[in-house]
Short mmCIF file of C-alpha atoms in Angstrom, two decimals:
data_model
loop_
_atom_site.label_atom_id
_atom_site.label_comp_id
_atom_site.label_asym_id
_atom_site.label_seq_id
_atom_site.Cartn_x
_atom_site.Cartn_y
_atom_site.Cartn_z
CA MET A 1 -6.96 30.49 -31.33
CA SER A 2 -3.74 28.91 -30.11
CA ARG A 3 -3.31 25.19 -30.42
CA ASP A 4 -0.89 23.01 -28.48
CA HIS A 5 -0.91 19.35 -29.45
CA ASP A 6 0.79 18.39 -26.19
CA GLY A 7 -0.91 20.74 -23.73
CA THR A 8 -4.18 22.12 -22.44
CA ALA A 9 -4.04 25.07 -24.86
CA GLY A 10 -5.59 22.72 -27.41
CA LEU A 11 -8.70 22.25 -25.25
CA VAL A 12 -11.70 24.37 -26.24
CA VAL A 13 -14.42 24.65 -23.59
CA SER A 14 -18.00 25.69 -24.34
CA GLY A 15 -21.54 25.21 -23.11
CA GLY A 16 -22.38 24.72 -19.48
CA GLY A 17 -25.37 27.03 -19.85
CA THR A 18 -23.35 29.93 -21.33
CA VAL A 19 -22.44 31.09 -24.83
CA ILE A 20 -18.76 31.51 -23.92
CA VAL A 21 -16.41 29.54 -26.17
CA ALA A 22 -12.69 29.69 -25.37
CA SER A 23 -9.59 27.63 -24.82
CA ASP A 24 -8.86 26.41 -21.33
CA GLU A 25 -5.79 28.67 -21.40
CA LEU A 26 -7.84 31.85 -21.95
CA ARG A 27 -10.42 30.91 -19.34
CA SER A 28 -7.77 30.15 -16.72
CA GLN A 29 -5.87 33.38 -17.49
CA ALA A 30 -8.99 35.51 -17.12
CA ASP A 31 -9.74 33.82 -13.80
CA ALA A 32 -6.12 34.23 -12.63
CA LEU A 33 -6.20 37.96 -13.43
CA MET A 34 -9.32 38.43 -11.30
CA ARG A 35 -7.63 36.56 -8.43
CA LEU A 36 -4.57 38.79 -8.89
CA SER A 37 -6.82 41.85 -8.68
CA GLY A 38 -8.18 40.61 -5.37
CA ASP A 39 -4.68 39.91 -4.05
CA LEU A 40 -3.49 43.38 -5.08
CA ASP A 41 -6.45 44.95 -3.32
CA GLU A 42 -5.43 43.13 -0.14
CA VAL A 43 -1.84 44.38 -0.54
CA ARG A 44 -3.20 47.90 -1.05
CA ARG A 45 -5.08 47.70 2.23
CA LEU A 46 -1.98 46.46 4.07
CA VAL A 47 0.29 49.17 2.63
CA SER A 48 -2.32 51.81 3.40
CA ALA A 49 -2.61 50.57 6.98
CA VAL A 50 1.17 50.55 7.46
CA SER A 51 1.46 54.02 5.93
CA HIS A 52 -1.28 55.33 8.18
CA ARG A 53 0.23 53.85 11.33
CA TYR A 54 3.91 54.40 10.64
CA GLY A 55 3.72 57.35 8.25
CA GLN A 56 5.03 60.89 8.37
CA ALA A 57 3.51 61.93 11.73
CA TRP A 58 5.00 58.90 13.51
CA LEU A 59 8.47 59.46 12.05
CA VAL A 60 8.39 63.19 12.83
CA ALA A 61 7.58 62.32 16.41
CA LEU A 62 10.74 60.22 16.42
CA ASP A 63 12.67 63.30 15.16
CA ALA A 64 13.28 61.81 11.67
CA PRO A 65 11.72 64.41 9.34
CA VAL A 66 13.82 63.47 6.28
CA SER A 67 12.92 59.79 6.65
CA ALA A 68 9.31 60.80 7.18
CA VAL A 69 9.10 62.61 3.86
CA ALA A 70 10.89 59.79 1.98
CA ALA A 71 8.73 57.11 3.57
CA ASP A 72 5.56 59.02 2.86
CA ARG A 73 6.51 59.46 -0.79
CA ALA A 74 7.50 55.79 -1.12
CA ALA A 75 4.21 54.66 0.41
CA ALA A 76 2.24 56.93 -1.89
CA ALA A 77 4.17 55.67 -4.93
CA ALA A 78 3.62 52.07 -3.86
CA LEU A 79 -0.10 52.65 -3.45
CA ASP A 80 -0.33 54.31 -6.86
CA LEU A 81 1.53 51.38 -8.44
CA ILE A 82 -0.65 48.80 -6.70
CA VAL A 83 -3.87 50.58 -7.65
CA GLY A 84 -2.67 50.90 -11.24
CA CYS A 85 -1.71 47.21 -11.47
CA ARG A 86 -5.02 46.19 -9.92
CA GLY A 87 -6.94 48.29 -12.42
CA GLU A 88 -4.90 46.88 -15.31
CA ALA A 89 -5.52 43.30 -14.14
CA GLU A 90 -9.26 43.95 -13.96
CA ARG A 91 -9.22 45.65 -17.36
CA VAL A 92 -7.37 42.81 -19.10
CA SER A 93 -9.56 40.20 -17.39
CA TRP A 94 -12.67 42.08 -18.51
CA MET A 95 -11.30 42.31 -22.05
CA LEU A 96 -10.57 38.57 -22.13
CA ARG A 97 -14.03 37.70 -20.84
CA THR A 98 -15.65 40.13 -23.28
CA ALA A 99 -13.67 38.59 -26.13
CA MET A 100 -14.66 35.07 -25.05
CA HIS A 101 -18.29 36.08 -24.76
CA GLY A 102 -18.17 37.83 -28.13
CA TYR A 103 -16.58 34.80 -29.76
CA GLY A 104 -19.21 32.61 -28.15
CA VAL A 105 -22.04 34.80 -29.44
CA ALA A 106 -20.50 34.73 -32.92
CA GLU A 107 -20.05 30.96 -32.67
CA ALA A 108 -23.66 30.50 -31.56
CA PHE A 109 -24.87 32.71 -34.41
CA SER A 110 -22.70 30.81 -36.88
CA THR A 111 -24.00 27.47 -35.61
CA ARG A 112 -27.59 28.69 -35.83
CA LEU A 113 -27.03 29.95 -39.36
CA SER A 114 -25.38 26.65 -40.33
CA GLN A 115 -28.37 24.76 -38.96
CA GLN A 116 -30.79 26.89 -40.96
CA LEU A 117 -28.75 26.56 -44.15
CA ALA A 118 -28.41 22.81 -43.65
CA ALA A 119 -32.16 22.57 -43.12
CA ARG A 120 -32.91 24.49 -46.32
CA LEU A 121 -30.40 22.46 -48.31
CA GLY A 122 -31.73 19.24 -46.83
CA HIS A 123 -35.27 20.19 -47.81
CA ALA A 124 -34.14 20.97 -51.36
CA VAL A 125 -32.34 17.63 -51.63
CA GLY A 126 -35.35 15.83 -50.21
CA THR A 127 -37.68 17.52 -52.68
CA LEU A 128 -35.63 16.15 -55.58
CA LEU A 129 -35.00 12.78 -53.96
CA PRO A 130 -38.09 10.93 -55.27
CA LEU A 131 -37.27 11.96 -58.84
CA ALA A 132 -33.62 10.98 -58.43
CA VAL A 133 -34.56 7.58 -57.02
CA LEU A 134 -37.09 7.02 -59.80
CA LEU A 135 -34.49 7.80 -62.48
CA ALA A 136 -31.73 5.76 -60.85
CA LEU A 137 -33.76 2.77 -59.70
CA PRO A 138 -33.62 0.78 -62.96
CA VAL A 139 -29.84 1.09 -63.03
CA LEU A 140 -28.89 0.95 -59.36
CA GLY A 141 -31.74 -0.92 -57.74
CA GLY A 142 -30.33 -4.40 -58.20
CA ALA A 143 -26.86 -3.40 -57.10
CA VAL A 144 -28.13 -1.61 -53.99
CA VAL A 145 -30.23 -4.59 -52.94
CA ALA A 146 -27.32 -6.93 -53.58
CA VAL A 147 -24.96 -4.85 -51.48
CA ALA A 148 -27.53 -4.57 -48.68
CA LEU A 149 -27.96 -8.33 -48.61
CA GLY A 150 -24.27 -8.98 -48.88
CA THR A 151 -24.65 -10.95 -52.11
CA LEU A 152 -22.98 -8.67 -54.63
CA ALA A 153 -20.27 -11.30 -55.11
CA PRO A 154 -20.88 -15.05 -54.98
CA GLY A 155 -20.48 -16.33 -51.43
CA GLU A 156 -20.00 -12.83 -49.97
CA SER A 157 -21.46 -12.42 -46.48
CA PRO A 158 -22.76 -9.27 -44.76
CA GLY A 159 -19.65 -9.40 -42.57
CA GLU A 160 -17.43 -9.31 -45.65
CA VAL A 161 -19.37 -6.33 -46.99
CA LEU A 162 -18.87 -4.52 -43.68
CA ARG A 163 -15.17 -5.36 -43.74
CA GLY A 164 -15.01 -3.87 -47.22
CA VAL A 165 -16.65 -0.70 -45.96
CA ALA A 166 -14.20 -0.60 -43.04
CA GLU A 167 -11.27 -1.00 -45.43
CA TRP A 168 -12.57 1.84 -47.60
CA ALA A 169 -12.91 4.04 -44.51
CA ARG A 170 -9.36 3.18 -43.44
CA GLU A 171 -7.98 4.09 -46.86
CA HIS A 172 -9.81 7.43 -46.76
CA ASN A 173 -9.42 8.14 -43.05
CA GLU A 174 -7.55 11.41 -43.63
CA VAL A 175 -10.65 12.88 -45.27
CA LEU A 176 -12.99 11.32 -42.71
CA SER A 177 -10.82 12.75 -39.90
CA ASP A 178 -10.83 16.28 -41.28
CA PRO A 179 -12.70 18.66 -38.92
CA ILE A 180 -14.41 20.18 -41.97
CA THR A 181 -15.77 16.75 -42.95
CA VAL A 182 -16.90 16.20 -39.37
CA ALA A 183 -18.72 19.55 -39.36
CA LEU A 184 -20.41 18.76 -42.68
CA VAL A 185 -21.55 15.37 -41.39
CA ARG A 186 -22.96 16.99 -38.25
CA GLY A 187 -24.92 19.44 -40.39
CA ALA A 188 -26.13 16.67 -42.70
CA MET A 189 -27.34 14.56 -39.78
CA HIS A 190 -29.03 17.58 -38.24
CA SER A 191 -30.96 18.25 -41.47
CA SER A 192 -31.97 14.62 -42.07
CA ASP A 193 -35.53 15.36 -40.95
CA ASP A 194 -35.64 18.18 -43.50
CA VAL A 195 -34.56 15.75 -46.23
CA LEU A 196 -37.41 13.48 -45.14
CA GLY A 197 -39.88 16.37 -45.15
CA GLY A 198 -38.73 17.44 -48.59
CA ALA A 199 -39.16 13.91 -49.91
CA LEU A 200 -42.73 14.01 -48.59
CA GLN A 201 -43.18 17.35 -50.40
CA LEU A 202 -43.91 19.23 -47.18
CA PRO A 203 -43.42 23.02 -47.25
CA ALA A 204 -40.05 24.24 -45.98
CA GLU A 205 -41.78 26.79 -43.74
CA LEU A 206 -43.76 24.04 -42.01
CA LEU A 207 -40.59 22.02 -41.41
CA THR A 208 -38.87 25.09 -39.97
CA LEU A 209 -41.82 25.61 -37.64
CA LEU A 210 -41.84 21.98 -36.48
CA GLY A 211 -38.09 21.28 -36.53
CA ASP A 212 -35.09 22.14 -34.37
CA GLU A 213 -35.26 25.76 -35.50
CA GLY A 214 -38.84 26.01 -34.21
CA ALA A 215 -40.93 23.86 -31.89
CA GLY A 216 -38.44 20.97 -31.91
CA LEU A 217 -41.11 18.39 -32.72
CA THR A 218 -39.10 16.89 -35.58
CA ASN A 219 -35.35 16.32 -35.58
CA LEU A 220 -32.68 13.71 -36.25
CA SER A 221 -34.61 11.22 -34.10
CA THR A 222 -37.56 11.54 -36.49
CA ALA A 223 -35.44 10.52 -39.47
CA ALA A 224 -33.77 7.75 -37.46
CA THR A 225 -37.21 6.41 -36.51
CA LEU A 226 -38.15 6.15 -40.18
CA VAL A 227 -34.86 4.35 -40.91
CA VAL A 228 -35.61 1.85 -38.15
CA LEU A 229 -39.17 1.23 -39.35
CA LEU A 230 -38.08 0.79 -42.96
CA GLY A 231 -35.19 -1.42 -41.87
CA ARG A 232 -37.47 -3.70 -39.92
CA THR A 233 -39.63 -4.26 -42.98
CA ALA A 234 -36.44 -5.46 -44.70
CA GLY A 235 -35.51 -7.75 -41.81
CA VAL A 236 -32.81 -5.59 -40.23
CA LEU A 237 -32.60 -3.24 -37.21
CA ARG A 238 -34.92 -5.51 -35.27
CA GLU A 239 -34.73 -5.20 -31.51
CA SER A 240 -34.99 -8.03 -28.99
CA GLY A 241 -34.99 -8.76 -25.31
CA VAL A 242 -31.78 -8.95 -23.29
CA ALA A 243 -30.36 -11.26 -20.66
CA VAL A 244 -27.81 -9.82 -18.22
CA THR A 245 -25.52 -11.91 -16.05
CA GLN A 246 -23.03 -10.85 -13.40
CA SER A 247 -19.49 -11.85 -14.36
CA THR A 248 -17.05 -10.65 -11.71
CA ALA A 249 -17.10 -8.81 -8.40
CA ALA A 250 -13.97 -7.59 -6.67
CA PRO A 251 -12.70 -4.86 -4.34
CA ALA A 252 -11.64 -1.71 -6.18
CA THR A 253 -10.54 1.87 -5.66
CA ALA A 254 -12.33 5.09 -6.53
CA PRO A 255 -11.09 7.05 -9.56
CA ARG A 256 -8.90 10.02 -8.71
CA SER A 257 -9.21 11.77 -12.07
CA LEU A 258 -11.21 11.99 -15.28
CA ALA A 259 -8.54 9.84 -16.92
CA GLY A 260 -9.17 7.28 -14.19
CA ARG A 261 -12.84 7.23 -15.11
CA ALA A 262 -12.03 6.78 -18.80
CA ALA A 263 -9.72 3.89 -17.88
CA ARG A 264 -12.59 2.10 -16.12
CA ILE A 265 -14.79 1.97 -19.23
CA PRO A 266 -14.99 -1.69 -20.38
CA ARG A 267 -13.29 -2.66 -23.65
CA PRO A 268 -14.89 -5.98 -24.69
CA SER A 269 -14.50 -7.64 -28.07
CA ALA A 270 -17.26 -9.20 -30.18
CA GLY A 271 -18.85 -12.13 -28.38
CA THR A 272 -16.60 -11.94 -25.33
CA GLY A 273 -16.13 -9.67 -22.36
CA GLU A 274 -18.42 -7.53 -20.26
CA GLN A 275 -20.00 -4.34 -21.57
CA ILE A 276 -20.99 -2.86 -18.18
CA ARG A 277 -19.07 -2.07 -15.01
CA ILE A 278 -20.77 -0.81 -11.85
CA ASP A 279 -18.78 0.42 -8.84
CA ARG A 280 -20.56 0.60 -5.49
CA TYR A 281 -19.30 3.06 -2.85
CA SER A 282 -20.34 1.99 0.65
CA THR A 283 -19.89 4.30 3.63
CA PRO A 284 -21.41 3.37 7.01
CA GLY A 285 -24.31 5.64 7.85
CA GLN A 286 -24.75 6.82 4.26
CA PRO A 287 -26.74 5.44 1.31
CA ASP A 288 -24.68 3.50 -1.20
CA ARG A 289 -23.75 5.47 -4.30
CA PHE A 290 -22.79 4.05 -7.69
CA GLU A 291 -20.74 4.76 -10.78
CA VAL A 292 -21.82 3.05 -14.01
CA TYR A 293 -19.36 2.63 -16.90
CA VAL A 294 -20.64 1.63 -20.35
CA ALA A 295 -18.63 0.28 -23.31
CA GLY A 296 -18.74 1.45 -26.91
CA THR A 297 -20.06 -0.29 -30.03
CA ILE A 298 -18.82 -3.88 -30.43
CA ASP A 299 -20.72 -5.26 -33.44
CA PHE A 300 -21.25 -3.02 -36.48
CA GLY A 301 -23.86 -5.27 -38.06
CA VAL A 302 -27.48 -4.25 -38.65
CA VAL A 303 -28.78 -7.82 -38.42
CA SER A 304 -29.16 -8.49 -34.70
CA ASP A 305 -27.18 -11.42 -33.36
CA GLU A 306 -26.45 -12.00 -29.66
CA GLU A 307 -24.53 -8.74 -29.19
CA PRO A 308 -26.69 -5.83 -27.89
CA TRP A 309 -23.90 -3.28 -28.47
CA ASP A 310 -24.48 -3.22 -32.24
CA MET A 311 -25.63 -0.80 -34.93
CA THR A 312 -29.24 -1.76 -34.27
CA SER A 313 -28.96 -0.33 -30.75
CA ASN A 314 -27.06 2.68 -32.08
CA ILE A 315 -29.68 3.71 -34.63
CA THR A 316 -32.62 2.74 -32.42
CA GLY A 317 -31.12 4.75 -29.55
CA ILE A 318 -30.68 7.85 -31.72
CA ALA A 319 -34.30 7.39 -32.80
CA GLY A 320 -35.34 7.55 -29.16
CA MET A 321 -36.93 4.11 -29.39
CA PRO A 322 -36.44 1.26 -26.88
CA ALA A 323 -33.05 -0.32 -27.61
CA ALA A 324 -31.26 -3.39 -26.27
CA SER A 325 -28.13 -1.75 -24.87
CA PRO A 326 -29.92 0.82 -22.63
CA ALA A 327 -32.26 -1.96 -21.48
CA ALA A 328 -29.24 -4.08 -20.58
CA VAL A 329 -27.67 -1.27 -18.56
CA MET A 330 -30.91 -0.64 -16.67
CA GLU A 331 -31.19 -4.36 -15.90
CA ALA A 332 -27.59 -4.44 -14.64
CA MET A 333 -28.32 -1.39 -12.49
CA ALA A 334 -31.32 -3.17 -10.99
CA GLN A 335 -29.21 -6.25 -10.26
CA ALA A 336 -26.61 -4.02 -8.59
CA GLY A 337 -29.27 -2.65 -6.26
CA ILE A 338 -29.58 0.80 -7.81
CA THR A 339 -32.98 2.31 -7.04
CA ALA A 340 -34.68 5.55 -8.05
CA THR A 341 -33.09 7.29 -5.05
CA SER A 342 -29.56 5.86 -5.30
CA PRO A 343 -27.00 8.56 -6.22
CA VAL A 344 -25.38 7.52 -9.50
CA VAL A 345 -22.83 8.89 -11.99
CA LEU A 346 -23.02 7.57 -15.57
CA THR A 347 -19.92 7.40 -17.80
CA GLY A 348 -19.82 6.04 -21.34
CA TYR A 349 -17.74 5.97 -24.50
CA SER A 350 -19.14 6.05 -28.05
CA GLN A 351 -22.40 4.04 -28.00
CA GLY A 352 -21.85 3.76 -24.25
CA GLY A 353 -22.12 7.54 -23.99
CA LEU A 354 -25.35 7.47 -25.99
CA VAL A 355 -26.65 4.71 -23.69
CA ALA A 356 -25.63 6.64 -20.57
CA ALA A 357 -27.44 9.72 -21.91
CA VAL A 358 -30.57 7.67 -22.63
CA VAL A 359 -30.50 6.25 -19.09
CA ALA A 360 -30.04 9.74 -17.60
CA SER A 361 -32.82 11.16 -19.77
CA SER A 362 -35.29 8.54 -18.55
CA GLY A 363 -35.70 10.42 -15.27
CA ASN A 364 -35.86 7.09 -13.43
CA TYR A 365 -32.62 7.58 -11.53
CA ASN A 366 -30.98 10.03 -9.13
CA THR A 367 -28.31 10.95 -11.68
CA GLN A 368 -25.61 13.14 -10.15
CA ALA A 369 -23.53 13.55 -13.32
CA LEU A 370 -23.18 12.31 -16.89
CA VAL A 371 -19.78 11.96 -18.59
CA THR A 372 -19.45 11.01 -22.26
CA PHE A 373 -16.45 10.44 -24.52
CA GLY A 374 -16.93 10.56 -28.30
CA ALA A 375 -20.67 9.91 -28.04
CA PRO A 376 -23.35 10.63 -30.71
CA SER A 377 -25.71 11.76 -27.95
CA GLY A 378 -26.76 15.09 -29.46
CA PRO A 379 -30.46 14.22 -29.92
CA VAL A 380 -30.90 13.07 -26.31
CA GLN A 381 -32.54 15.72 -24.12
CA ILE A 382 -30.97 15.58 -20.67
CA PRO A 383 -33.12 16.85 -17.75
CA SER A 384 -32.00 20.23 -16.45
CA GLY A 385 -30.04 20.08 -13.24
CA ILE A 386 -27.89 17.10 -14.25
CA PRO A 387 -24.25 18.16 -14.77
CA VAL A 388 -23.03 16.91 -18.16
CA LEU A 389 -19.42 16.74 -19.34
CA ALA A 390 -19.08 15.84 -23.04
CA VAL A 391 -15.56 15.20 -24.35
CA ARG A 392 -15.10 15.17 -28.13
CA HIS A 393 -12.39 15.32 -30.75
CA THR A 394 -13.21 17.70 -33.58
CA ASP A 395 -11.64 15.20 -35.99
CA ASP A 396 -13.80 12.31 -34.69
CA ILE A 397 -16.76 11.75 -37.01
CA VAL A 398 -18.72 9.51 -34.61
CA PRO A 399 -20.07 12.26 -32.28
CA ALA A 400 -21.14 14.18 -35.40
CA LEU A 401 -23.54 11.35 -36.24
CA GLY A 402 -25.70 12.68 -33.41
CA GLY A 403 -26.04 16.11 -35.03
CA TYR A 404 -26.07 19.25 -32.90
CA ASP A 405 -26.69 19.18 -29.15
CA THR A 406 -30.26 19.58 -27.97
CA SER A 407 -29.25 20.02 -24.31
CA THR A 408 -27.69 23.37 -23.45
CA GLN A 409 -26.33 22.55 -19.99
CA ALA A 410 -23.59 20.21 -21.24
CA LEU A 411 -20.05 21.45 -20.65
CA VAL A 412 -18.38 20.48 -23.93
CA VAL A 413 -14.60 20.03 -24.13
CA GLU A 414 -13.21 19.67 -27.64
CA ARG A 415 -9.75 19.00 -28.99
CA GLU A 416 -8.40 18.50 -32.48
CA LEU A 417 -6.40 15.34 -31.89
CA PHE A 418 -4.26 15.44 -35.03
CA ALA A 419 -3.76 19.20 -35.31
CA GLY A 420 -0.49 19.72 -37.17
CA VAL A 421 0.42 16.02 -37.30
CA PRO A 422 -0.32 13.29 -39.89
CA VAL A 423 -3.42 11.14 -39.38
CA PRO A 424 -2.35 7.52 -38.63
CA SER A 425 -3.32 5.16 -41.44
CA GLU A 426 -3.77 1.98 -39.41
CA GLU A 427 -7.36 2.68 -38.33
CA ALA A 428 -10.49 3.93 -40.06
CA PHE A 429 -11.38 6.42 -37.32
CA PRO A 430 -8.20 6.98 -35.29
CA ALA A 431 -9.55 10.05 -33.46
CA HIS A 432 -12.37 7.90 -32.08
CA GLN A 433 -10.14 5.41 -30.30
CA LEU A 434 -10.70 5.17 -26.55
CA ARG A 435 -6.96 5.36 -25.82
CA HIS A 436 -6.86 8.83 -27.37
CA TYR A 437 -9.84 9.94 -25.31
CA ARG A 438 -7.96 8.76 -22.24
CA GLU A 439 -5.09 11.04 -23.29
CA THR A 440 -7.50 13.94 -23.69
CA ALA A 441 -8.98 13.16 -20.26
CA SER A 442 -5.48 13.53 -18.78
CA LEU A 443 -5.19 16.97 -20.39
CA ILE A 444 -8.57 17.93 -18.94
CA ASP A 445 -7.35 16.85 -15.50
CA ALA A 446 -4.52 19.38 -15.87
CA ALA A 447 -6.82 22.16 -17.13
CA GLN A 448 -7.27 25.28 -15.02
CA SER A 449 -10.45 26.90 -16.35
CA PRO A 450 -12.88 27.42 -13.44
CA GLU A 451 -15.79 25.67 -15.16
CA LEU A 452 -13.77 22.50 -15.70
CA ARG A 453 -12.28 22.58 -12.21
CA ALA A 454 -15.78 22.87 -10.72
CA THR A 455 -17.05 19.90 -12.77
CA LEU A 456 -14.04 17.73 -11.92
CA ARG A 457 -14.33 18.68 -8.26
CA HIS A 458 -17.99 17.60 -8.31
CA LEU A 459 -16.98 14.19 -9.71
CA ASP A 460 -14.14 13.82 -7.19
CA GLU A 461 -16.43 14.66 -4.29
CA PHE A 462 -18.91 12.04 -5.45
CA ALA A 463 -16.16 9.41 -5.34
CA GLY A 464 -14.90 10.70 -1.99
CA GLN A 465 -11.68 12.19 -3.39
CA GLY A 466 -10.77 15.80 -2.77
CA ALA A 467 -14.03 16.44 -0.93
CA GLY A 468 -14.73 19.47 1.23
CA PRO A 469 -14.01 19.59 5.00
CA ALA A 470 -17.35 18.13 6.12
CA ALA A 471 -17.21 15.32 3.59
CA SER A 472 -13.55 14.64 4.38
CA ALA A 473 -14.34 14.33 8.09
CA SER A 474 -17.13 11.89 7.28
CA MET A 475 -14.81 9.84 5.07
CA ASN A 476 -12.16 9.72 7.79
CA SER A 477 -14.59 8.69 10.52
CA ALA A 478 -16.25 5.98 8.41
CA ARG A 479 -14.09 4.27 5.82
CA THR A 480 -15.60 3.98 2.35
CA THR A 481 -15.25 0.66 0.55
CA VAL A 482 -15.53 0.20 -3.20
CA GLU A 483 -16.74 -2.96 -4.94
CA SER A 484 -16.60 -3.28 -8.71
CA THR A 485 -18.96 -5.63 -10.55
CA THR A 486 -19.00 -6.36 -14.27
CA TYR A 487 -21.95 -7.58 -16.32
CA ARG A 488 -22.28 -9.40 -19.62
CA ALA A 489 -25.42 -8.85 -21.71
CA ARG A 490 -26.72 -10.75 -24.71
CA ARG A 491 -29.78 -10.59 -26.90
CA VAL A 492 -32.54 -13.14 -26.37
CA GLY A 493 -35.80 -13.82 -28.13
#
């Protein structure tokens, strides 16, 4: 498949309720060929009508028999050429769509096979895990506990341990940013429940029956739940209440693009700044509608401090358990006046995308769309009928931490950010940076595939931009105002 680091050819679109997997370029070309076929059919009708009205009989009546024969032959040749071109356009379009569908079927089969192999391997690893732990415990037990408590070196704090981990990740970011590594991590996370089942000596067949490959009763969330419960016995991953306060409120404008939505996602730092932004669209005679923007992870610690956007919320959210960051967003939504009937679009980056998915999955809101950037939201089951746009970089390891998608209606747009170029060494996970997702959002805005155009049009119409004739008339007759409010949340209790 062609790749263009600077253009939309590098975008690969999949999902949306179909098995088709193809670049935006292929999708748009197939659609353009079908439009060309329709245009050629219209030209054929016009030429046929002209030939019928002003053909040989008409010219003979004007005493121009030579011109009549020439004109009749030219018209017939033109019709043959038009019909041939129309047929060729339809044939090539059909071939492109067949190829895309075939690739999608092969991709779906490959993914399914990878899931099954990962599950079997995970079960085998889990079966041997108790023995491996028993053999290694006398040697590694003290060191593991020391690292976990941040006391491996005298005076070393948990923060220093985390900084050491971050430095290691930065030094090895080329490996961590390899799409193959990302795919392996996704498979490993997907099979984590099989590792757990193997450790409990459960039969592989039973796990297959209960897991993602069967009834779907056990999955990544099951393993994450165990991690949370074990962590809490060790004094980490403990959840708390949240307090949410309004910080600022000011007039704003509606986003005119997907890149504009990405630019509105808050970017707070640890201990400062707001994690939530809510824009209210008010149009006289219509119910207020809202757009909610949610920030990514701020604190990477597992010992809860005041920051709700931490690893505790990340892991607890993946487990499907009540977490502080989704609770904070729901509280902010309540303060903003969002009710169960208020139309709302949810947009989030990284943990913010996971939080937005959790809020949408609750079924408590009139969610009109969900947009995520680099989010590990795979385990979250989104109710059918909610349009979902998931933007990911194939060299970003963070979305892979959510395993494979459980919702099939998500329109997934992927891009290998560093295809053919060196991976920057300044950051541990450069492909996960929000600024790069904003760049990818700009490419998506320029994309021409019909599925993407329909999704972007839906988002624009919600914000009152590029709406249809009826909506445009309504907007012109009653001016829509936009007010943006930010919220700061902290843990309490």
